[in-house]
Short mmCIF file of C-alpha atoms in Angstrom, two decimals:
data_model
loop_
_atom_site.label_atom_id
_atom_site.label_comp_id
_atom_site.label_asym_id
_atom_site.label_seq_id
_atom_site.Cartn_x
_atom_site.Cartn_y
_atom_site.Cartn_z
CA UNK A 35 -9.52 -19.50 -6.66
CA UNK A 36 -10.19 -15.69 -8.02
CA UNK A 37 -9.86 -12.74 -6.03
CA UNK A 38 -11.48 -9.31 -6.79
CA UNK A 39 -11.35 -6.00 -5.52
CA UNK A 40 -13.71 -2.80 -5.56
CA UNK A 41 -12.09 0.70 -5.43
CA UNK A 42 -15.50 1.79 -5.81
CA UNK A 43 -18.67 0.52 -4.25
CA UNK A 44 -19.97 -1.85 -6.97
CA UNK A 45 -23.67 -3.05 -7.03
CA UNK A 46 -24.52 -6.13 -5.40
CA UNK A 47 -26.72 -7.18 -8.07
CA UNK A 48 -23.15 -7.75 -10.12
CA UNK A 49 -20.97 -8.53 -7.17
CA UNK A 50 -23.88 -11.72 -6.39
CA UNK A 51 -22.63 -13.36 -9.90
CA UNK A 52 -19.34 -14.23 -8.58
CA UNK A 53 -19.27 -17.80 -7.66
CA UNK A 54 -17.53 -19.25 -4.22
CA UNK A 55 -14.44 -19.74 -5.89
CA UNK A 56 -14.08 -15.50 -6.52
CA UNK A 57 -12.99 -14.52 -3.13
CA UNK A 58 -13.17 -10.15 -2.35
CA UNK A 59 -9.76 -8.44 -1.30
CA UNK A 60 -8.97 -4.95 0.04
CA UNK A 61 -5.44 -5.63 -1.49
CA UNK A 62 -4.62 -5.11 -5.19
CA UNK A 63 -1.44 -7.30 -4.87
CA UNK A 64 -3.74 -9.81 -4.05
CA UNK A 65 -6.12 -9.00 -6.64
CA UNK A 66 -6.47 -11.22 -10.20
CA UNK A 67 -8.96 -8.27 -11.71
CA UNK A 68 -10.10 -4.80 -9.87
CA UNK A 69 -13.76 -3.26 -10.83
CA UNK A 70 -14.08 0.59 -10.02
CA UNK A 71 -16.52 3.13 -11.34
CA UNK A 72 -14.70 6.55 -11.28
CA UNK A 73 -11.63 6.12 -8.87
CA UNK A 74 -8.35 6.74 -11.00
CA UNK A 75 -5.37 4.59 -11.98
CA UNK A 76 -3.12 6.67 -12.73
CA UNK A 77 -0.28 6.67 -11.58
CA UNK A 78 -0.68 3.52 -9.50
CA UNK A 79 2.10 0.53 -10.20
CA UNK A 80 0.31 -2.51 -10.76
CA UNK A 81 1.02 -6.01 -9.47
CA UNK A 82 2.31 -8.64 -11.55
CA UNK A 83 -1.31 -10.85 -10.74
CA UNK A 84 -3.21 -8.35 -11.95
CA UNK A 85 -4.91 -9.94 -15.55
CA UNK A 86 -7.79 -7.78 -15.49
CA UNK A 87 -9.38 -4.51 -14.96
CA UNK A 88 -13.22 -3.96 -15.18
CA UNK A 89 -14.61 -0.10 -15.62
CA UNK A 90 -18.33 -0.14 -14.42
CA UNK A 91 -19.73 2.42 -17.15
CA UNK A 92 -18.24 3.56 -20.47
CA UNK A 93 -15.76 6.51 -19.82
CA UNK A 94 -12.36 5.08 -19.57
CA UNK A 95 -10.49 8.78 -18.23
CA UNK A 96 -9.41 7.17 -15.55
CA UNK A 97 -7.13 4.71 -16.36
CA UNK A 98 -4.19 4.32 -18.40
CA UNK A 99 -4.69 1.91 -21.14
CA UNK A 100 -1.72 1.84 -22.72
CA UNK A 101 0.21 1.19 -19.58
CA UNK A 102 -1.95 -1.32 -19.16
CA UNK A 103 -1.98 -3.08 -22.09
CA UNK A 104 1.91 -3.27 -21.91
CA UNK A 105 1.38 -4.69 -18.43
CA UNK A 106 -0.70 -7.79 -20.31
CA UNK A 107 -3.63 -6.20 -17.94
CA UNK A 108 -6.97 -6.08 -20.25
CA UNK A 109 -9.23 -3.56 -19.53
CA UNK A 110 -12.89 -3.34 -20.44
CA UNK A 111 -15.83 -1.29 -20.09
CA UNK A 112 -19.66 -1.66 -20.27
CA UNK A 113 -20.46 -0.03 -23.44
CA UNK A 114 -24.86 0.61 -23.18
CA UNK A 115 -25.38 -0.90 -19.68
CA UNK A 116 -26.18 2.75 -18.66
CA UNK A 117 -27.32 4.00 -21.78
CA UNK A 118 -31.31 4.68 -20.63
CA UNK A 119 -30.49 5.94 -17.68
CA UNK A 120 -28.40 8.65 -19.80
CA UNK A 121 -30.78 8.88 -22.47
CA UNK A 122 -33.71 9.74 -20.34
CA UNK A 123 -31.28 12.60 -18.33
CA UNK A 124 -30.75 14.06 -21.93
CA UNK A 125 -34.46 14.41 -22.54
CA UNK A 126 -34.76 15.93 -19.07
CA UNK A 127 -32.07 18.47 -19.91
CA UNK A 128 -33.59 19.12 -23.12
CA UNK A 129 -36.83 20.18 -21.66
CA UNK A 130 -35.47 22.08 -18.85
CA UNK A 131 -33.32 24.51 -21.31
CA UNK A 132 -37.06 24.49 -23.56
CA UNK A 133 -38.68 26.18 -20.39
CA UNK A 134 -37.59 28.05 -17.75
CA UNK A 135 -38.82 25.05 -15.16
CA UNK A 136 -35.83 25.70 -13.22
CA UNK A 137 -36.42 29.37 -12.47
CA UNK A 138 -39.69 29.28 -11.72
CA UNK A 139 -39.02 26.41 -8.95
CA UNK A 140 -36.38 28.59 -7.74
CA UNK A 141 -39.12 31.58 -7.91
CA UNK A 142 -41.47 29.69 -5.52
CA UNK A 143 -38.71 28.72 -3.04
CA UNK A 144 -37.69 32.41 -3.09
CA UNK A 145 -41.71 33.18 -2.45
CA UNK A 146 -42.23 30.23 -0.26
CA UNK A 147 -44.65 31.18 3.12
CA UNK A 148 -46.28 34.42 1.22
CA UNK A 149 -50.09 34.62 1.56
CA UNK A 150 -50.76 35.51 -2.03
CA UNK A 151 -48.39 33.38 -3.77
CA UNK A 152 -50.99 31.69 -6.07
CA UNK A 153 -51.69 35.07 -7.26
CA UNK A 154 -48.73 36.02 -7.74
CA UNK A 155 -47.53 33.30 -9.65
CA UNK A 156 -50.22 33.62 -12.38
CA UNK A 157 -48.63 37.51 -12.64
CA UNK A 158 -44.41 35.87 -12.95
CA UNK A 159 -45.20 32.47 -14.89
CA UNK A 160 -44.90 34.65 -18.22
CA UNK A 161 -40.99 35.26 -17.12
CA UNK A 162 -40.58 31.43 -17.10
CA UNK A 163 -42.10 30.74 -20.75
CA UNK A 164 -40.69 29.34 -23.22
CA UNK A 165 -40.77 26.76 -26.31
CA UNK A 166 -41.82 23.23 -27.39
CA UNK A 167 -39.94 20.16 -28.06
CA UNK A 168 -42.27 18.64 -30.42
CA UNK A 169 -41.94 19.76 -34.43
CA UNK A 170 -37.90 20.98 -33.73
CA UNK A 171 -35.40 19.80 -34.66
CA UNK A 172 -32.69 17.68 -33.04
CA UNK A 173 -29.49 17.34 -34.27
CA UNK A 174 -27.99 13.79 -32.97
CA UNK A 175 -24.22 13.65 -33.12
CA UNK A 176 -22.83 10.18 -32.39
CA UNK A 177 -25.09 7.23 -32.90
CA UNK A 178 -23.65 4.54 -30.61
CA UNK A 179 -25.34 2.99 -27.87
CA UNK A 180 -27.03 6.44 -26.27
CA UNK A 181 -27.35 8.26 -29.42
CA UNK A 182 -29.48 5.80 -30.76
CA UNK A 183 -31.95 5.96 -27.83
CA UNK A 184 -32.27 9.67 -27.90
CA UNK A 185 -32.73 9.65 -31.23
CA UNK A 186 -35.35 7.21 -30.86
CA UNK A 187 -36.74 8.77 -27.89
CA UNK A 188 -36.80 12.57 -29.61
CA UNK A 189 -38.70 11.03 -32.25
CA UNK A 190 -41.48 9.56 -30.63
CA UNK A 191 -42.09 13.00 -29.12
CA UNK A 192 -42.54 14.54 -32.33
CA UNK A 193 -39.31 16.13 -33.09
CA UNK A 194 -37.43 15.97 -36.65
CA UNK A 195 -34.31 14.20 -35.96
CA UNK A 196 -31.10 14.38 -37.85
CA UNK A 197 -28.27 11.71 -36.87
CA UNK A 198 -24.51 12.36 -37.48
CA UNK A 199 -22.07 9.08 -37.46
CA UNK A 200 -19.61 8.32 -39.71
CA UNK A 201 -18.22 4.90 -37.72
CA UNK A 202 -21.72 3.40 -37.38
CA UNK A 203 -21.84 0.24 -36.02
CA UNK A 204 -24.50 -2.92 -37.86
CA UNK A 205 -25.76 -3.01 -34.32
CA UNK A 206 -26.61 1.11 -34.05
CA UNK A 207 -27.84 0.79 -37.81
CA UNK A 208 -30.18 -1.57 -36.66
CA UNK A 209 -31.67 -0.57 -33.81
CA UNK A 210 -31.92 3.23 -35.23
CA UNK A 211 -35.59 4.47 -36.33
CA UNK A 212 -35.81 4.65 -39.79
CA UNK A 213 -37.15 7.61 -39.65
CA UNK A 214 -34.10 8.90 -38.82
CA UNK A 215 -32.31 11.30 -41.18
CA UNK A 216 -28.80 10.17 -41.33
CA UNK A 217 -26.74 12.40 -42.55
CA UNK A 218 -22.83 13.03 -44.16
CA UNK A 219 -21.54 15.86 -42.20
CA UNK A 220 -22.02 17.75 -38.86
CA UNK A 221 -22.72 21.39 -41.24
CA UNK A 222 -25.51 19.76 -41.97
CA UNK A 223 -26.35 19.47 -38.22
CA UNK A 224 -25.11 22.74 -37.15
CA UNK A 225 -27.03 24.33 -40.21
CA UNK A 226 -30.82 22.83 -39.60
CA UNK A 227 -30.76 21.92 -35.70
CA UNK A 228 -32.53 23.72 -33.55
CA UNK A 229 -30.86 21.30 -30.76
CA UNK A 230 -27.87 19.21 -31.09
CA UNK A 231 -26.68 16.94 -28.64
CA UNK A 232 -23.31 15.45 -27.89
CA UNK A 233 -22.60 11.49 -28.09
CA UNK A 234 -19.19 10.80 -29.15
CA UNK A 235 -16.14 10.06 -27.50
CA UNK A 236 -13.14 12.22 -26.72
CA UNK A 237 -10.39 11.49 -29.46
CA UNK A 238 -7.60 13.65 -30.55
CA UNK A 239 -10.07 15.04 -33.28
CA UNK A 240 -13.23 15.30 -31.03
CA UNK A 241 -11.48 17.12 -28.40
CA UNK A 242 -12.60 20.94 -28.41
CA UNK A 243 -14.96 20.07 -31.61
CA UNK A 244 -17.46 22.17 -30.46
CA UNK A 245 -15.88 26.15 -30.50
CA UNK A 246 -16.37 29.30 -32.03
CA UNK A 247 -15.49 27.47 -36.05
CA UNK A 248 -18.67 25.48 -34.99
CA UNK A 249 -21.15 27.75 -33.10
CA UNK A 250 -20.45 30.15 -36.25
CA UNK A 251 -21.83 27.25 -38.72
CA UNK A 252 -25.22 27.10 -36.39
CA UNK A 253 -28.84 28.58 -36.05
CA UNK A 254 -28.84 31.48 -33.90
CA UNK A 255 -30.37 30.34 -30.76
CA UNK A 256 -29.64 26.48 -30.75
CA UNK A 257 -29.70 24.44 -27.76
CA UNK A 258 -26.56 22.57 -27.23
CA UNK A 259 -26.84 19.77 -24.43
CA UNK A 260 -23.47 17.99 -23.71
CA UNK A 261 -23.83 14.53 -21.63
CA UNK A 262 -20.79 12.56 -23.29
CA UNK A 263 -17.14 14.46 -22.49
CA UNK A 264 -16.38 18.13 -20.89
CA UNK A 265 -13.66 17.62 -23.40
CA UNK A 266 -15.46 18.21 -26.27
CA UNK A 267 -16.33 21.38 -25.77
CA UNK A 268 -13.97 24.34 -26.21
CA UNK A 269 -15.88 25.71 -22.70
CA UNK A 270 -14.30 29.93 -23.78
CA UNK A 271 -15.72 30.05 -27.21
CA UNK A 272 -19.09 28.29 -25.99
CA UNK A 273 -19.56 31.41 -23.85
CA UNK A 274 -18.91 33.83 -26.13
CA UNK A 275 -21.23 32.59 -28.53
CA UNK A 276 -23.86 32.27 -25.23
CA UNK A 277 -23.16 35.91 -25.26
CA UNK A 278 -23.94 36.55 -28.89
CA UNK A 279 -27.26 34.43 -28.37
CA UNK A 280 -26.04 31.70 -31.42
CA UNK A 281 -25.98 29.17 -28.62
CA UNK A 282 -29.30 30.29 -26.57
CA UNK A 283 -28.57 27.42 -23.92
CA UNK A 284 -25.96 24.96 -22.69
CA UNK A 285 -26.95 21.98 -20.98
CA UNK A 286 -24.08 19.68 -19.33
CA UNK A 287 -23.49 16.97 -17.02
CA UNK A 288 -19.75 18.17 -16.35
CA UNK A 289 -19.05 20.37 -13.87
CA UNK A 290 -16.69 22.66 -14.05
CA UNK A 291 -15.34 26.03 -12.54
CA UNK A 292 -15.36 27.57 -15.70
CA UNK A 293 -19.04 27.31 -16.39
CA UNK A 294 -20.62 26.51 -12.91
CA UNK A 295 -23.11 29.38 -12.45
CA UNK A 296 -22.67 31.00 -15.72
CA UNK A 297 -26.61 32.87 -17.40
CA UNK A 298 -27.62 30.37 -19.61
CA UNK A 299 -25.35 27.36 -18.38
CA UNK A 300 -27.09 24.19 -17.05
CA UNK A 301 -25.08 22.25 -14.82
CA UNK A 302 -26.02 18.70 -13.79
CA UNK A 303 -23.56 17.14 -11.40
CA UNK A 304 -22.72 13.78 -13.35
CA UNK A 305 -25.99 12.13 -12.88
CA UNK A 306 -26.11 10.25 -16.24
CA UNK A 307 -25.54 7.17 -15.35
CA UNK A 308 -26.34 7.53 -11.71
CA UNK A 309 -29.70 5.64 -11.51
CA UNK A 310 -30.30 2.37 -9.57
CA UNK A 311 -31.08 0.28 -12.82
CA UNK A 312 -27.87 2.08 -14.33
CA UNK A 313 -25.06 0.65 -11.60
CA UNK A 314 -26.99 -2.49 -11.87
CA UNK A 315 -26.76 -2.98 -15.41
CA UNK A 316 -23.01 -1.77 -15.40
CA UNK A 317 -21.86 -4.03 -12.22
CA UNK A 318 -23.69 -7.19 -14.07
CA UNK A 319 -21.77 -6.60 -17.43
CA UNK A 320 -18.40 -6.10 -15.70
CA UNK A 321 -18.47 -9.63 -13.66
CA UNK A 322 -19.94 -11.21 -16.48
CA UNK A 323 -16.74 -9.80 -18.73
CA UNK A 324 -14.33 -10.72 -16.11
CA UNK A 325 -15.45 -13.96 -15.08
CA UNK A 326 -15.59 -15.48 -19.05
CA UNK A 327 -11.96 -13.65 -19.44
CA UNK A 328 -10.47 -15.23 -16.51
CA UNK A 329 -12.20 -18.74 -16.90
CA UNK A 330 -12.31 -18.71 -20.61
CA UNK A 331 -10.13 -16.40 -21.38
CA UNK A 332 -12.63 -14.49 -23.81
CA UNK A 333 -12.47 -11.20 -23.81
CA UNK A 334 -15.22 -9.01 -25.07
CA UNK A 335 -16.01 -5.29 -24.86
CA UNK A 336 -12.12 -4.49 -24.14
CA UNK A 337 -11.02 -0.49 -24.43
CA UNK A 338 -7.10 -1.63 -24.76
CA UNK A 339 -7.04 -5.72 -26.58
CA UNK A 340 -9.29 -6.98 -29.55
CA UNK A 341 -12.02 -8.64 -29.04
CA UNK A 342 -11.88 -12.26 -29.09
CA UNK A 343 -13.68 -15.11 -28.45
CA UNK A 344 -13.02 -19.35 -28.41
CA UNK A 345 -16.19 -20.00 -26.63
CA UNK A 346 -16.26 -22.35 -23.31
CA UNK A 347 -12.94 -23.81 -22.32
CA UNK A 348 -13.62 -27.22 -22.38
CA UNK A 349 -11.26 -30.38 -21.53
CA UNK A 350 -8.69 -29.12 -23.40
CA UNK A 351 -5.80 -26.82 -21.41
CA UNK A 352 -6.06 -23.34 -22.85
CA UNK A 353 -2.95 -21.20 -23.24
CA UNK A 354 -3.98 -17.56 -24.06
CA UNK A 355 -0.95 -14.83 -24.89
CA UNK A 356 -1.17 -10.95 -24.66
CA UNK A 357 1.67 -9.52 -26.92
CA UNK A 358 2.33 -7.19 -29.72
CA UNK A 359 1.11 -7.09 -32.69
CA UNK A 360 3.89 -8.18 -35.46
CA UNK A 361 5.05 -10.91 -37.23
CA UNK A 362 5.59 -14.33 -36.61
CA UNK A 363 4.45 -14.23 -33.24
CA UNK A 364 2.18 -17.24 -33.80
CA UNK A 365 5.13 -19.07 -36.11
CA UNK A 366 7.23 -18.65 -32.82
CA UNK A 367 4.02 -20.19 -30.32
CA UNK A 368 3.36 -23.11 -32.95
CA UNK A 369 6.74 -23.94 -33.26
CA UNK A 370 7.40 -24.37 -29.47
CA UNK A 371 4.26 -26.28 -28.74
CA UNK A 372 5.13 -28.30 -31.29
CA UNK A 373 8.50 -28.78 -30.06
CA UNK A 374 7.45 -30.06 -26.95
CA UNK A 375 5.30 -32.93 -28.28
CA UNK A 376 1.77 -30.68 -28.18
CA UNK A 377 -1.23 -30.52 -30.72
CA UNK A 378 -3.06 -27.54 -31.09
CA UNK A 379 -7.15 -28.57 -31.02
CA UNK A 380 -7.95 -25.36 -31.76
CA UNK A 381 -6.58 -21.27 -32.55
CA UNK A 382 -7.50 -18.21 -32.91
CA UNK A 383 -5.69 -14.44 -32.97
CA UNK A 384 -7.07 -11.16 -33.03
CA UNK A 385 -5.35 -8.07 -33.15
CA UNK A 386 -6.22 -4.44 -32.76
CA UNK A 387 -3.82 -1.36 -33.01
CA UNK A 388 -0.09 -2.25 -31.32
CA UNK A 389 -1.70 -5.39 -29.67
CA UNK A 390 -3.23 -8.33 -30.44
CA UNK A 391 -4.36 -11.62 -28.83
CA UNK A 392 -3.66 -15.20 -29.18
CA UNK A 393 -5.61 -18.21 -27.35
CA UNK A 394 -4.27 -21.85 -28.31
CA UNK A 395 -6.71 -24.99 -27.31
CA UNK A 396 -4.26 -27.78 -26.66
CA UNK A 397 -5.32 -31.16 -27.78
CA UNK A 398 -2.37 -33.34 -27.04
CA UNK A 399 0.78 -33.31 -24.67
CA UNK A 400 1.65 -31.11 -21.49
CA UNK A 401 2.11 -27.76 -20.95
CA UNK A 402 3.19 -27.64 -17.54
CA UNK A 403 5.72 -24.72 -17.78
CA UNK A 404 4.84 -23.05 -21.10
CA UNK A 405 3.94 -19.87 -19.83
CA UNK A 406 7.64 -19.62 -18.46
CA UNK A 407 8.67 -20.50 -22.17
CA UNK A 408 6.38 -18.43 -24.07
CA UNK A 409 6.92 -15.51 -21.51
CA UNK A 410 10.35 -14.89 -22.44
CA UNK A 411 9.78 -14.47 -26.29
CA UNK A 412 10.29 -10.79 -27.23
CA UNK A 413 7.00 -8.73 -27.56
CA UNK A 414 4.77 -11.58 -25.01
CA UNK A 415 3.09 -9.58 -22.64
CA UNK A 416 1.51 -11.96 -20.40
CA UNK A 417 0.99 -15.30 -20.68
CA UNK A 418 -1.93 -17.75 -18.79
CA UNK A 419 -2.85 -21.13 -18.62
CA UNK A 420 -6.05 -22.13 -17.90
CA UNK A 421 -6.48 -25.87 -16.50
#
């Protein structure tokens, strides 16, 4: 028997994949794995049963990962489960900085009840005009999941696109448009884009990447739409070079006092992923990850532990250890297992960073009691059995 808890509400089309053995708790001490959406961790002192902890959408802010990870608690995301939902808010925001649709809705509201309003609307539409998508250029940087689908997207409406990603994955590569430009460095973006748009996580060298250094390297005018991180924009230099006209429009999906209300700021309050289809896909993706990681003990799409993956546990007991990544760790497993009369069927190890992951298939003798054993070797984390 499982049990789960929300922090945030979590679709039911994901929830409904839990079997009846996954029972729902209001009480993390209770709780083998926690799913949230934007409710924070920090600072919260987690219970020794908690193995897993399941982040319904791809920003991973809100929780500490290192903490976790020393805790043996694996946290994943759901890297593309929301990606068209944000794609299609970044073509939206694209054409609403083009032309002035959002002042001249505000104009009728402002006009609304007037006799003559048709007439005077034909007079005021010129003060709303403004500029086509199709034959600019867009400036793409960060090809993961959502790059790649606004890239696509921008193409198909006849735009030029130019893609920026240096850490490519195979899977981006393949699903990207060859058509595509790719190229080596963001000057070349800032240089030839007309609009550039933001798709990147926030690192220690993405933070603040967009600031006066940049906006000095780019076509007067450019349209700059932001639906990845706040974080990765240096939000005083972007409005002094919204003052100077080199960035003609800003286009967000981060709130924030600083730019909330600001001439030539559009704000969007965090809708990206905030469609029906979106918290769907996300809610699906994060049962499905925990429910192969706690049965299996697989883990895939983790923000904090390599990814790693033994298939179905089958007959054999499965022992899977969370612990640091140095030497001899798996001398020290083998060794034990072996001096307790055990066969190993089948191992693998992964490692990524300071951590890494080991999950033992064991073909012959009994490990009643190993965790206890392998638990109190220097550098385990957490240790599970799976029966």
């Amino acid at each position: 028997m499982y049990q789960y808890q929300c922090l945030n509400v979590i679709s039911e089309a994901g929830l409904c994949l839990f079997p009846e053995k996954y029972q729902k708790t209001e009480e993390m001490a209770e709780a083998d794995a926690v799913l949230l959406r934007s409710a924070s961790l920090h600072g919260m002192q987690f219970p020794e049963k908690l193995k897993a902890v399941a982040r319904a959408g791809a920003g991973v802010n809100n929780i500490p990962l290192e903490e976790c990870a020393e805790q043996g608690i694996v946290v994943f995301n759901t890297p593309g489960a929301n990606a068209n939902g944000v794609k299609e808010l970044v073509i939206a925001g694209m054409l609403l900085a083009s032309r002035d649709i959002i002042g001249g809705i505000e104009w009728v509201k402002a006009h609304a009840g007037e006799e003559n309003i048709a007439k005077a609307a034909e007079k005021q539409k010129k003060a709303f005009a403004g500029q086509e998508i199709e034959g600019k250029k867009l400036g793409v940087i960060g090809l993961g999941a959502i790059g790649v689908l606004v890239a696509n997207a921008a193409l198909h409406l006849g735009m030029e696109v130019y893609g920026y990603d240096p850490y490519m994955s195979v899977d981006s590569a393949w699903n990207l448009s060859r058509h595509i430009q790719h190229v080596t460095s963001l000057e070349t973006i800032y240089r030839e884009c007309d609009y550039i748009t933001l798709h990147v996580p926030v690192l220690e060298d993405t933070k603040g990447m967009i600031g006066r250094e940049a906006a000095e390297q780019m076509k007067d005018g450019v349209i700059l739409l932001n639906f990845a991180r706040d974080l990765l924009v240096n939000e005083e230099e972007l409005l002094e070079a919204l003052k100077t006209g080199r960035i003609r429009k800003y286009v967000t999906d981060f709130p924030t006092d600083r730019l909330a209300g600001k001439d030539q700021v559009i704000v969007i309050p965090h809708l990206g992923a905030s469609t029906e289809e979106s918290e769907e896909n996300c809610a699906c993706m994060a049962v499905r990850q925990i429910r192969d990681y706690l049965e299996n003990g697989n883990i895939a799409n983790s923000v904090n532990y390599p990814n790693c993956d033994m298939g179905k546990k089958g007959s054999h007991p499965r022992l899977t250890v969370l612990h640091h990544n140095v030497p001899n760790m798996i001398g020290q497993f083998t060794s034990l297992l072996a001096e307790r009369g055990m066969n190993i069927a089948d191992l693998t190890n992964k490692s990524r960073g300071k951590y890494a992951y080991t999950m033992i298939d064991i073909e012959d003798g009994n490990p009643s009691g190993m965790e206890d054993v392998l638990s109190r070797l220097d550098h385990v984390l957490k240790v599970r059995l799976i029966l």
